[in-house]
Coordinates of C-alpha atoms in Angstrom, one line a residue:
Chain A
X1 CA -7.9 -195.3 71.1
X2 CA -8.4 -194.5 74.3
X3 CA -11.7 -194.9 74.3
X4 CA -11.8 -198.2 72.5
X5 CA -9.3 -199.8 74.9
X6 CA -11.5 -198.3 77.8
X7 CA -15.1 -200.0 76.3
X8 CA -13.2 -203.4 75.0
X9 CA -11.7 -203.1 78.9
X10 CA -15.3 -203.1 80.2
X11 CA -17.3 -204.5 77.6
X12 CA -15.1 -208.3 78.2
X13 CA -15.6 -207.6 82.1
X14 CA -19.0 -207.3 81.3
X15 CA -19.4 -210.6 79.5
X16 CA -16.4 -211.7 81.6
X17 CA -14.6 -213.1 78.4
X18 CA -11.3 -214.7 79.1
X19 CA -9.1 -214.4 76.1
X20 CA -5.4 -213.5 77.3
X21 CA -4.7 -210.7 76.8
X22 CA -8.4 -210.4 76.8
X23 CA -9.1 -211.3 80.7
X24 CA -13.0 -210.3 83.2
X25 CA -10.0 -209.5 85.7
X26 CA -11.0 -212.0 88.9
X27 CA -8.9 -211.6 90.3
X28 CA -10.0 -213.5 94.3
X29 CA -13.6 -212.3 92.9
X30 CA -15.1 -215.2 94.8
X31 CA -15.1 -215.4 98.8
X32 CA -13.5 -217.8 100.4
X33 CA -14.2 -219.9 103.3
X34 CA -12.8 -222.5 105.2
X35 CA -13.5 -225.3 103.1
X36 CA -11.6 -226.0 99.7
X37 CA -12.7 -228.3 97.3
X38 CA -9.4 -229.6 94.4
X39 CA -9.2 -232.0 92.4
X40 CA -6.3 -234.4 92.8
X41 CA -4.8 -237.2 90.1
X42 CA -3.7 -240.0 91.5
X43 CA -1.6 -242.7 89.7
X44 CA -2.0 -246.5 91.1
X45 CA 1.2 -247.9 90.4
X46 CA 3.2 -251.5 91.1
X47 CA 4.1 -249.4 94.3
X48 CA 1.2 -248.2 95.6
X49 CA -1.3 -244.9 94.8
X50 CA 1.4 -241.8 94.0
X51 CA -0.3 -238.4 93.8
X52 CA 0.9 -237.3 89.7
X53 CA 3.0 -233.5 90.2
X54 CA 4.8 -231.6 87.9
X55 CA 7.5 -231.7 88.9
X56 CA 9.1 -229.2 87.3
X57 CA 7.4 -226.1 89.3
X58 CA 8.0 -223.8 86.7
X59 CA 4.3 -221.9 85.9
X60 CA 3.5 -223.2 82.8
X61 CA 3.7 -226.7 83.7
X62 CA 2.8 -226.7 87.0
X63 CA -0.7 -224.9 86.2
X64 CA -1.2 -227.7 83.3
X65 CA -2.9 -228.7 86.4
X66 CA -6.1 -226.4 85.5
X67 CA -6.7 -229.2 83.3
X68 CA -8.3 -231.4 85.3
X69 CA -11.8 -230.4 85.6
X70 CA -11.5 -230.8 81.6
X71 CA -10.9 -234.6 82.1
X72 CA -14.7 -236.0 82.3
X73 CA -16.2 -233.6 79.5
X74 CA -12.8 -234.8 77.4
X75 CA -13.0 -237.7 74.9
X76 CA -11.7 -241.1 75.8
X77 CA -8.5 -240.7 74.0
X78 CA -8.0 -237.0 74.6
X79 CA -8.3 -238.7 78.4
X80 CA -5.3 -240.7 77.4
X81 CA -3.5 -238.7 76.3
X82 CA -3.5 -236.4 79.1
X83 CA -3.3 -238.3 81.8
X84 CA -0.3 -240.3 79.9
X85 CA 1.3 -236.3 79.5
X86 CA 0.6 -235.5 83.3
X87 CA 2.3 -238.6 83.9
X88 CA 6.2 -237.4 81.3
X89 CA 5.6 -234.1 84.1
X90 CA 6.0 -236.3 86.6
X91 CA 8.3 -238.5 86.3
X92 CA 6.0 -241.3 86.1
X93 CA 6.8 -245.1 83.2
X94 CA 3.1 -245.2 82.4
X95 CA 3.8 -248.7 82.1
X96 CA 3.9 -249.1 85.5
X97 CA 1.0 -247.6 85.8
X98 CA -2.1 -250.0 86.4
X99 CA -4.8 -247.0 86.3
X100 CA -4.7 -243.1 86.8
X101 CA -7.7 -241.9 89.0
X102 CA -9.2 -238.3 89.1
X103 CA -10.6 -237.3 92.5
X104 CA -12.5 -235.0 94.5
X105 CA -11.7 -234.0 97.5
X106 CA -12.9 -232.1 100.2
X107 CA -11.2 -230.2 103.2
X108 CA -11.5 -228.0 106.0
X109 CA -9.3 -226.3 108.6
X110 CA -11.1 -226.4 112.0
X111 CA -10.8 -223.7 114.5
X112 CA -7.5 -223.2 116.0
X113 CA -5.5 -225.6 113.7
X114 CA -2.7 -224.9 111.4
X115 CA -3.9 -228.6 109.4
X116 CA -6.2 -228.8 106.9
X117 CA -8.6 -231.8 107.2
X118 CA -9.4 -234.1 104.9
X119 CA -12.7 -234.3 105.0
X120 CA -14.4 -236.5 102.4
X121 CA -13.0 -237.8 98.9
X122 CA -14.6 -239.4 95.3
X123 CA -12.6 -240.8 92.1
X124 CA -14.5 -238.4 89.8
X125 CA -12.9 -241.0 86.9
X126 CA -10.8 -243.8 86.3
X127 CA -8.7 -243.7 83.1
X128 CA -6.1 -246.2 82.1
X129 CA -2.8 -245.0 80.2
Chain B
X1 CA -32.9 -187.7 83.3
X2 CA -33.9 -183.8 84.1
X3 CA -32.7 -181.0 81.4
X4 CA -30.2 -179.7 84.2
X5 CA -28.2 -183.8 85.1
X6 CA -27.9 -183.8 80.5
X7 CA -26.9 -181.0 80.4
X8 CA -24.1 -181.3 83.5
X9 CA -23.2 -185.1 82.4
X10 CA -22.8 -183.0 79.2
X11 CA -20.1 -180.5 80.3
X12 CA -18.6 -183.1 82.6
X13 CA -17.6 -185.4 79.4
X14 CA -16.6 -182.7 76.8
X15 CA -14.5 -181.4 80.1
X16 CA -12.9 -185.9 80.4
X17 CA -13.0 -185.4 76.9
X18 CA -11.0 -181.8 76.4
X19 CA -8.4 -183.9 79.2
X20 CA -7.5 -187.4 77.0
X21 CA -7.4 -185.2 73.6
X22 CA -5.3 -182.0 74.6
X23 CA -1.6 -181.7 73.9
X24 CA 1.0 -182.6 75.5
X25 CA 5.0 -181.9 75.4
X26 CA 6.6 -184.6 73.2
X27 CA 9.6 -186.0 76.3
X28 CA 6.0 -186.7 78.3
X29 CA 5.9 -189.7 75.5
X30 CA 9.0 -190.5 75.2
X31 CA 9.8 -190.8 79.3
X32 CA 6.4 -193.3 79.7
X33 CA 7.6 -195.6 76.2
X34 CA 11.5 -195.8 77.9
X35 CA 10.0 -197.1 80.7
X36 CA 7.5 -199.1 79.5
X37 CA 9.5 -200.6 77.7
X38 CA 11.7 -200.9 80.3
X39 CA 9.8 -203.0 82.5
X40 CA 9.0 -205.4 79.3
X41 CA 12.5 -205.8 78.9
X42 CA 12.8 -206.7 82.4
X43 CA 10.4 -209.2 83.1
X44 CA 11.9 -210.6 78.7
X45 CA 15.6 -210.7 81.1
X46 CA 14.1 -212.6 83.7
X47 CA 12.5 -215.5 83.3
X48 CA 13.3 -218.5 81.1
X49 CA 11.0 -218.7 78.7
X50 CA 12.2 -222.2 77.2
X51 CA 10.1 -223.8 80.0
X52 CA 7.2 -223.5 77.2
X53 CA 9.1 -226.3 75.1
X54 CA 9.3 -228.7 77.6
X55 CA 4.9 -228.5 78.3
X56 CA 3.4 -231.5 76.1
X57 CA 1.3 -230.5 73.2
X58 CA -0.9 -232.2 75.0
X59 CA -1.5 -230.1 78.1
X60 CA -1.9 -226.2 76.3
X61 CA -4.0 -224.5 76.1
X62 CA -5.9 -222.4 72.9
X63 CA -7.7 -220.4 74.9
X64 CA -5.9 -217.2 74.0
X65 CA -3.8 -214.4 71.7
X66 CA -1.2 -217.0 70.5
X67 CA -4.2 -220.0 70.6
X68 CA -3.6 -220.5 66.5
X69 CA -0.3 -221.3 67.2
X70 CA -0.8 -226.0 67.4
X71 CA 2.7 -226.8 66.9
X72 CA 4.6 -226.0 70.4
X73 CA 8.2 -223.7 69.3
X74 CA 11.3 -225.1 70.5
X75 CA 14.0 -223.4 72.6
X76 CA 16.0 -221.6 70.1
X77 CA 12.8 -219.5 68.6
X78 CA 12.0 -219.1 71.7
X79 CA 15.2 -217.5 73.7
X80 CA 15.6 -216.3 69.3
X81 CA 11.9 -214.4 69.9
X82 CA 13.3 -212.9 73.5
X83 CA 16.5 -211.5 72.2
X84 CA 14.2 -209.7 69.5
X85 CA 12.1 -208.9 72.4
X86 CA 15.1 -207.7 74.3
X87 CA 16.4 -205.8 70.9
X88 CA 13.0 -203.8 70.6
X89 CA 13.2 -202.1 74.1
X90 CA 17.2 -201.6 73.6
X91 CA 16.0 -199.3 70.0
X92 CA 13.6 -197.7 72.7
X93 CA 16.4 -197.0 75.2
X94 CA 18.5 -195.4 72.7
X95 CA 16.3 -193.5 71.4
X96 CA 16.7 -194.9 67.8
X97 CA 13.2 -195.7 65.7
X98 CA 11.3 -196.1 69.1
X99 CA 8.1 -196.4 67.9
X100 CA 9.3 -200.0 66.2
X101 CA 10.9 -200.5 68.7
X102 CA 8.6 -200.5 71.1
X103 CA 6.0 -203.0 68.8
X104 CA 8.6 -205.3 68.4
X105 CA 8.9 -205.5 72.2
X106 CA 5.4 -205.1 72.7
X107 CA 5.0 -207.9 70.2
X108 CA 7.7 -210.1 71.7
X109 CA 6.3 -209.7 75.0
X110 CA 2.6 -210.6 74.3
X111 CA 3.7 -213.8 72.0
X112 CA 6.3 -214.8 75.5
X113 CA 3.3 -214.5 78.1
X114 CA 0.4 -215.4 75.9
X115 CA 2.5 -218.8 75.7
X116 CA 3.7 -219.1 79.3
X117 CA 0.1 -218.7 80.2
X118 CA -1.4 -221.8 77.9
X119 CA -1.5 -224.3 80.2
X120 CA -5.5 -223.7 81.2
X121 CA -4.6 -221.3 84.1
X122 CA -5.4 -217.2 83.5
X123 CA -2.4 -216.2 85.2
X124 CA -3.0 -211.9 85.6
X125 CA 1.1 -211.4 86.2
X126 CA 1.9 -210.0 83.3
X127 CA -1.3 -209.0 82.0
X128 CA -2.0 -204.7 82.8
X129 CA 1.9 -204.0 81.0
X130 CA 0.7 -205.4 77.7
X131 CA -2.9 -203.7 77.7
X132 CA -1.2 -200.7 79.4
X133 CA 1.7 -200.4 76.6
X134 CA -0.7 -201.5 73.9
X135 CA -2.0 -196.8 74.1
X136 CA 1.5 -196.7 72.8
X137 CA 1.8 -198.8 70.3
X138 CA 0.4 -196.2 67.8
X139 CA 1.7 -193.3 69.3
X140 CA 4.4 -190.9 66.8
X141 CA 7.7 -190.8 67.5
X142 CA 8.5 -187.6 67.8
X143 CA 10.2 -185.6 65.5
X144 CA 14.8 -185.7 65.6
X145 CA 16.1 -183.4 67.1
X146 CA 13.8 -180.4 69.2
X147 CA 12.0 -183.5 69.5
X148 CA 11.6 -183.0 73.4
X149 CA 10.0 -179.5 73.1
X150 CA 7.4 -179.7 71.2
X151 CA 4.1 -179.8 71.7
X152 CA 1.8 -181.6 70.3
X153 CA -1.8 -184.0 70.0
X154 CA 0.4 -186.5 68.5
X155 CA 2.4 -186.6 71.9
X156 CA -0.9 -185.7 74.3
X157 CA -3.2 -188.2 73.9
X158 CA -1.0 -191.5 74.4
X159 CA 0.3 -191.1 77.7
X160 CA -3.4 -190.4 78.7
X161 CA -4.5 -193.6 77.5
X162 CA -2.2 -195.8 78.9
X163 CA -3.3 -193.7 82.8
X164 CA -7.1 -194.1 81.5
X165 CA -6.1 -197.9 80.9
X166 CA -4.6 -198.8 84.4
X167 CA -7.5 -197.0 86.3
X168 CA -10.3 -198.7 84.1
X169 CA -7.6 -202.1 84.7
X170 CA -7.6 -200.9 88.8
X171 CA -10.9 -200.2 88.9
X172 CA -12.2 -203.4 87.4
X173 CA -10.3 -205.9 89.6
X174 CA -12.8 -204.1 92.2
X175 CA -15.2 -204.0 90.4
X176 CA -15.5 -207.8 89.6
X177 CA -15.1 -208.0 93.3
X178 CA -18.1 -206.8 94.3
X179 CA -19.8 -208.3 91.4
X180 CA -19.9 -211.8 93.0
X181 CA -18.6 -211.3 96.7
X182 CA -20.3 -207.9 97.0
X183 CA -19.9 -205.8 100.9
X184 CA -18.8 -209.8 102.3
X185 CA -16.0 -210.0 100.6
X186 CA -15.0 -207.3 103.0
X187 CA -17.4 -207.2 105.9
X188 CA -17.0 -211.6 106.3
X189 CA -13.8 -214.1 107.2
X190 CA -12.9 -213.6 103.5
X191 CA -9.5 -212.6 103.6
X192 CA -8.6 -214.6 106.5
X193 CA -9.2 -217.5 104.2
X194 CA -7.3 -216.2 101.7
X195 CA -4.4 -215.7 103.8
X196 CA -5.1 -219.2 105.6
X197 CA -5.5 -221.1 102.1
X198 CA -2.4 -218.8 100.6
X199 CA 0.0 -218.6 103.7
X200 CA 1.7 -222.1 102.4
X201 CA 3.8 -219.5 99.4
X202 CA 5.0 -217.0 101.7
X203 CA 9.0 -216.7 101.1
X204 CA 8.2 -215.3 105.8
X205 CA 6.7 -219.2 106.5
X206 CA 3.3 -219.8 107.4
X207 CA 3.0 -219.2 110.7
X208 CA 3.3 -215.7 111.4
X209 CA 0.2 -215.1 107.9
X210 CA -2.0 -217.6 110.1
X211 CA -1.7 -215.3 113.1
X212 CA -2.8 -212.4 110.9
X213 CA -5.0 -214.5 109.8
X214 CA -6.8 -214.2 113.3
X215 CA -7.1 -210.9 113.1
X216 CA -10.5 -209.7 112.4
X217 CA -10.2 -206.5 112.4
X218 CA -7.2 -206.0 110.3
X219 CA -8.6 -209.0 107.8
X220 CA -11.3 -206.8 107.5
X221 CA -8.9 -203.3 107.3
X222 CA -7.0 -205.2 104.4
X223 CA -9.5 -206.2 102.8
X224 CA -11.8 -203.2 103.1
X225 CA -8.5 -201.4 101.9
X226 CA -7.4 -203.2 99.1
X227 CA -11.2 -202.8 97.5
X228 CA -11.5 -199.1 98.1
X229 CA -7.8 -198.6 96.2
X230 CA -9.9 -200.8 93.0
X231 CA -12.7 -198.5 92.9
X232 CA -11.2 -195.5 93.6
X233 CA -8.2 -195.9 91.1
X234 CA -10.0 -193.8 87.9
X235 CA -9.9 -190.8 91.0
X236 CA -6.4 -190.9 92.5
X237 CA -5.2 -191.0 88.5
X238 CA -6.8 -188.9 87.5
X239 CA -5.5 -186.1 89.5
X240 CA -2.0 -185.2 89.1
X241 CA -1.2 -184.9 92.8
X242 CA -2.2 -188.3 93.2
X243 CA -1.0 -190.1 90.8
X244 CA 2.3 -190.8 93.3
X245 CA 0.1 -191.7 96.4
X246 CA -1.5 -193.8 94.1
X247 CA 1.9 -195.8 92.8
X248 CA 3.2 -195.9 96.1
X249 CA -0.7 -197.2 98.0
X250 CA 0.3 -200.4 95.6
X251 CA 3.3 -200.8 95.2
X252 CA 1.9 -201.1 99.3
X253 CA -0.9 -203.4 98.6
X254 CA 0.6 -205.4 96.5
X255 CA 3.8 -206.5 98.2
X256 CA 1.5 -207.3 101.0
X257 CA 0.2 -209.9 98.5
X258 CA 4.1 -211.1 97.5
X259 CA 4.8 -211.2 101.3
X260 CA 1.8 -212.9 102.5
X261 CA 1.2 -215.5 99.8
X262 CA 4.5 -215.5 96.7
X263 CA 2.3 -214.5 94.5
X264 CA 4.6 -211.7 92.3
X265 CA 2.6 -208.7 91.3
X266 CA 5.8 -206.6 90.8
X267 CA 4.8 -206.1 87.1
X268 CA 1.8 -204.0 88.2
X269 CA 3.2 -201.9 90.0
X270 CA 5.7 -201.7 88.0
X271 CA 3.9 -200.7 85.0
X272 CA 1.7 -198.8 87.3
X273 CA 4.6 -196.2 87.9
X274 CA 5.8 -195.9 85.0
X275 CA 2.9 -194.9 83.5
X276 CA 1.5 -192.1 86.8
X277 CA 5.3 -191.0 87.9
X278 CA 6.1 -189.3 84.6
X279 CA 2.3 -187.9 84.4
X280 CA 2.4 -186.9 88.3
X281 CA 4.5 -184.1 87.0
X282 CA 3.8 -180.7 85.7
X283 CA 4.8 -179.8 81.9
X284 CA 7.5 -178.3 82.1
X285 CA 9.6 -181.2 84.1
X286 CA 11.3 -184.1 82.9
X287 CA 11.7 -187.2 85.4
X288 CA 15.3 -187.5 86.0
X289 CA 16.4 -183.8 84.7
X290 CA 15.5 -185.8 81.0
X291 CA 17.8 -188.9 81.3
X292 CA 14.9 -190.8 79.5
X293 CA 13.7 -188.0 76.6
X294 CA 17.2 -185.9 75.9
X295 CA 17.5 -183.4 74.5
X296 CA 16.2 -179.6 74.8
X297 CA 15.0 -178.4 70.9
X298 CA 13.3 -174.5 70.5
X299 CA 10.1 -174.7 72.1
X300 CA 7.6 -175.5 69.0
X301 CA 3.9 -176.5 69.7
X302 CA 2.2 -179.1 67.2
X303 CA -1.0 -177.8 68.2
X304 CA -3.7 -179.8 66.4
X305 CA -1.5 -182.9 65.5
X306 CA 1.9 -184.6 64.7
X307 CA 1.2 -182.4 61.3
X308 CA 0.1 -179.3 62.1
X309 CA 2.0 -176.6 63.8
X310 CA 0.9 -173.7 66.1
X311 CA 2.2 -170.7 67.9
X312 CA 6.0 -171.1 68.9
X313 CA 5.8 -171.1 72.9
X314 CA 8.7 -171.3 75.6
X315 CA 9.6 -175.1 76.6
X316 CA 7.5 -175.7 80.2
X317 CA 4.9 -173.2 79.5
X318 CA 1.7 -173.8 81.1
X319 CA -0.3 -177.5 79.7
X320 CA -3.4 -175.6 77.2
X321 CA -4.8 -178.2 78.9
X322 CA -5.5 -177.1 82.5
X323 CA -6.0 -173.2 80.8
X324 CA -8.9 -174.7 79.4
X325 CA -10.2 -177.3 81.9
X326 CA -9.1 -175.4 85.3
X327 CA -7.8 -178.7 86.7
X328 CA -4.4 -181.1 86.8
X329 CA -6.6 -183.7 84.9
X330 CA -4.3 -184.2 81.8
X331 CA -0.6 -183.5 81.7

């Protein structure tokens, strides 16, 4: 049992498998720099652009934003389903939304500054809910 | 590999094997199991698991042990599972069907935390508790009523397996940093940027975290200390007298992560304490005077497993593993 557990942990980490609770234990393992890249979902509504964020900050809802990266590779029906679900979590009525853009944003923190500065923003995907 | 080196390696492996599998006191198993059950109980009791039911099915990720569940469970079912888990914890604490109670608590806790984490992001907050507790799922219940005086292989290996699991996990967290970033993880601005990027999460405000992030010597010392602690975890935990210092060190490390970034790794600290503190005591010592492993018996020893009988020894006699290996690796 002891050896089996230890070997399973070592093997999972070696092959970098992620099937929770089997995990590679990559906690803060990448070197951070002064540049961050993030994905944002922006809804074009009748009242202007709104960043789509789950209103409820509980982990099981807020961390769904990690799946933004899956949108580009998803089938059109699946994309629409996911985007509509995120609009619902953000409390935005899909009927008021013309389209939802997935945007890739690069930000940097200049030396001595305490506010991150947006360096570039590009639209990765456009979805009609 | 030379013959001498191979022979030395074999001797070391045999010594480790003896230390891991040597007979141990039944009361130590009860203490570790009870403390881990209390950690599970705390985690089960202090979270609103019904939030899982509010996550749309379209945004549920199935890449975990609960991935087979196609439907989003209703809130009432999640509460029922939570209550079942807490009942299991109560059974363990009351020393009534402790093994069954522990299995129930672990299964419900694992299911709920897997569902909680089914949002696309790998959440590590509860994974140490779940993983370390696996070692105790197969541990036999010591027979009543003289359970706490018994020594046997059946009660020696499970706490040590939990300790080995704990050591392996901490080692891996450090090894992955070296694997993916190398020494740069320590000797660069890495930790400064970790602090600057996460400062907004600090419960004490971002300003002072940014001030610390601007001290390169301090941030590199923090990074170096954390990495050294993780990589040397197996050494700290192999030696009885350094187990409590290890718990204090990980408490400082995870505590600083919460203070700086607001990330809650309290379950890691509690799990490390639940396993390492009882195993830091001498074999004859009981944690908290025996509150977690009540009863005193006749001092029998079962040297070859739960079913085997050996010569009676006084309760509190030195551990077999100590006499065999001459070190304090086991307990």
